[in-house]
Amino acid sequence: MKARPRSWRSRMEAPGITISVRIQPRASKNGVSRMQDGSLRIRLTAPPVDGAANEALVKFLSDAFSVSKSQVEILSGHTSREKRVKISGKCEEDVIRLLNTAKQ
């Protein structure tokens, strides 16, 4: 009996969390804080040129959540400051823990 191939639904249902972020490129230092609307503001030193800020965002989040870069996926907003990002294998408590340890 052959194993059934994984469908797109099984990949979409993988455990993880989707967060809304607002990027501030060319900041003096990398950092994170919570905005009033519940989204995260992430300050990055990278410029918003040729995808450098997106790469810096993926690296920043992978380091902050102790996951590999492949577990961080930008779902929407590739050319915008407003983005939706999925982090596989993490939950809401991990985001809260990140905010509690962040210097604001």
GROMACS .gro file of C-alpha atoms in nm:
model
  104
    1MET     CA    1   0.000   0.000   0.000
    2LYS     CA    2   0.142   0.336  -0.102
    3ALA     CA    3   0.144   0.625   0.137
    4ARG     CA    4  -0.085   0.909   0.038
    5PRO     CA    5   0.090   1.232  -0.052
    6ARG     CA    6   0.045   1.518   0.189
    7SER     CA    7  -0.224   1.755   0.075
    8TRP     CA    8  -0.211   2.133   0.095
    9ARG     CA    9  -0.459   2.118   0.383
   10SER     CA   10  -0.225   1.923   0.606
   11ARG     CA   11   0.046   2.184   0.550
   12MET     CA   12  -0.196   2.467   0.620
   13GLU     CA   13  -0.307   2.306   0.945
   14ALA     CA   14   0.046   2.272   1.080
   15PRO     CA   15   0.080   2.412   1.432
   16GLY     CA   16   0.195   2.769   1.442
   17ILE     CA   17   0.086   3.125   1.489
   18THR     CA   18   0.012   3.405   1.244
   19ILE     CA   19   0.098   3.754   1.361
   20SER     CA   20   0.052   4.100   1.216
   21VAL     CA   21   0.364   4.314   1.216
   22ARG     CA   22   0.453   4.667   1.115
   23ILE     CA   23   0.811   4.707   1.003
   24GLN     CA   24   1.022   5.014   1.069
   25PRO     CA   25   1.324   4.978   0.838
   26ARG     CA   26   1.648   5.173   0.881
   27ALA     CA   27   1.603   5.194   1.257
   28SER     CA   28   1.902   5.263   1.479
   29LYS     CA   29   1.878   4.912   1.630
   30ASN     CA   30   1.667   4.597   1.599
   31GLY     CA   31   1.380   4.564   1.846
   32VAL     CA   32   1.015   4.477   1.901
   33SER     CA   33   0.720   4.641   2.078
   34ARG     CA   34   0.341   4.611   2.082
   35MET     CA   35   0.125   4.866   1.901
   36GLN     CA   36  -0.213   4.980   2.034
   37ASP     CA   37  -0.404   4.781   1.769
   38GLY     CA   38  -0.248   4.456   1.895
   39SER     CA   39   0.005   4.410   1.616
   40LEU     CA   40   0.380   4.409   1.670
   41ARG     CA   41   0.615   4.687   1.566
   42ILE     CA   42   0.952   4.550   1.464
   43ARG     CA   43   1.240   4.788   1.417
   44LEU     CA   44   1.508   4.667   1.175
   45THR     CA   45   1.839   4.824   1.080
   46ALA     CA   46   1.810   4.689   0.723
   47PRO     CA   47   1.696   4.920   0.443
   48PRO     CA   48   1.374   4.842   0.250
   49VAL     CA   49   1.567   4.775  -0.070
   50ASP     CA   50   1.581   4.451  -0.274
   51GLY     CA   51   1.410   4.249  -0.001
   52ALA     CA   52   1.677   4.324   0.259
   53ALA     CA   53   1.418   4.421   0.522
   54ASN     CA   54   1.220   4.101   0.458
   55GLU     CA   55   1.534   3.891   0.500
   56ALA     CA   56   1.621   4.081   0.818
   57LEU     CA   57   1.266   4.026   0.947
   58VAL     CA   58   1.287   3.651   0.891
   59LYS     CA   59   1.627   3.636   1.061
   60PHE     CA   60   1.511   3.854   1.352
   61LEU     CA   61   1.199   3.643   1.416
   62SER     CA   62   1.384   3.312   1.377
   63ASP     CA   63   1.639   3.427   1.635
   64ALA     CA   64   1.374   3.569   1.869
   65PHE     CA   65   1.163   3.252   1.866
   66SER     CA   66   1.457   3.008   1.842
   67VAL     CA   67   1.332   2.847   1.521
   68SER     CA   68   1.493   2.793   1.183
   69LYS     CA   69   1.446   3.051   0.908
   70SER     CA   70   1.236   2.801   0.713
   71GLN     CA   71   0.977   2.807   0.993
   72VAL     CA   72   0.918   3.182   0.943
   73GLU     CA   73   0.705   3.266   0.640
   74ILE     CA   74   0.584   3.606   0.524
   75LEU     CA   75   0.224   3.541   0.414
   76SER     CA   76   0.137   3.888   0.285
   77GLY     CA   77   0.282   4.235   0.256
   78HIS     CA   78   0.612   4.155   0.085
   79THR     CA   79   0.643   4.514  -0.041
   80SER     CA   80   0.458   4.684   0.243
   81ARG     CA   81   0.542   4.783   0.599
   82GLU     CA   82   0.231   4.596   0.716
   83LYS     CA   83   0.290   4.219   0.700
   84ARG     CA   84   0.133   3.893   0.812
   85VAL     CA   85   0.390   3.638   0.923
   86LYS     CA   86   0.345   3.272   1.014
   87ILE     CA   87   0.580   3.110   1.262
   88SER     CA   88   0.551   2.732   1.259
   89GLY     CA   89   0.577   2.542   1.584
   90LYS     CA   90   0.506   2.838   1.812
   91CYS     CA   91   0.197   2.961   1.997
   92GLU     CA   92   0.053   3.282   2.140
   93GLU     CA   93   0.232   3.234   2.472
   94ASP     CA   94   0.566   3.249   2.288
   95VAL     CA   95   0.473   3.589   2.142
   96ILE     CA   96   0.373   3.715   2.487
   97ARG     CA   97   0.701   3.587   2.630
   98LEU     CA   98   0.891   3.774   2.355
   99LEU     CA   99   0.709   4.099   2.435
  100ASN     CA  100   0.772   4.061   2.808
  101THR     CA  101   1.145   4.022   2.755
  102ALA     CA  102   1.171   4.300   2.492
  103LYS     CA  103   1.316   4.634   2.586
  104GLN     CA  104   1.063   4.897   2.490
   0.00000   0.00000   0.00000
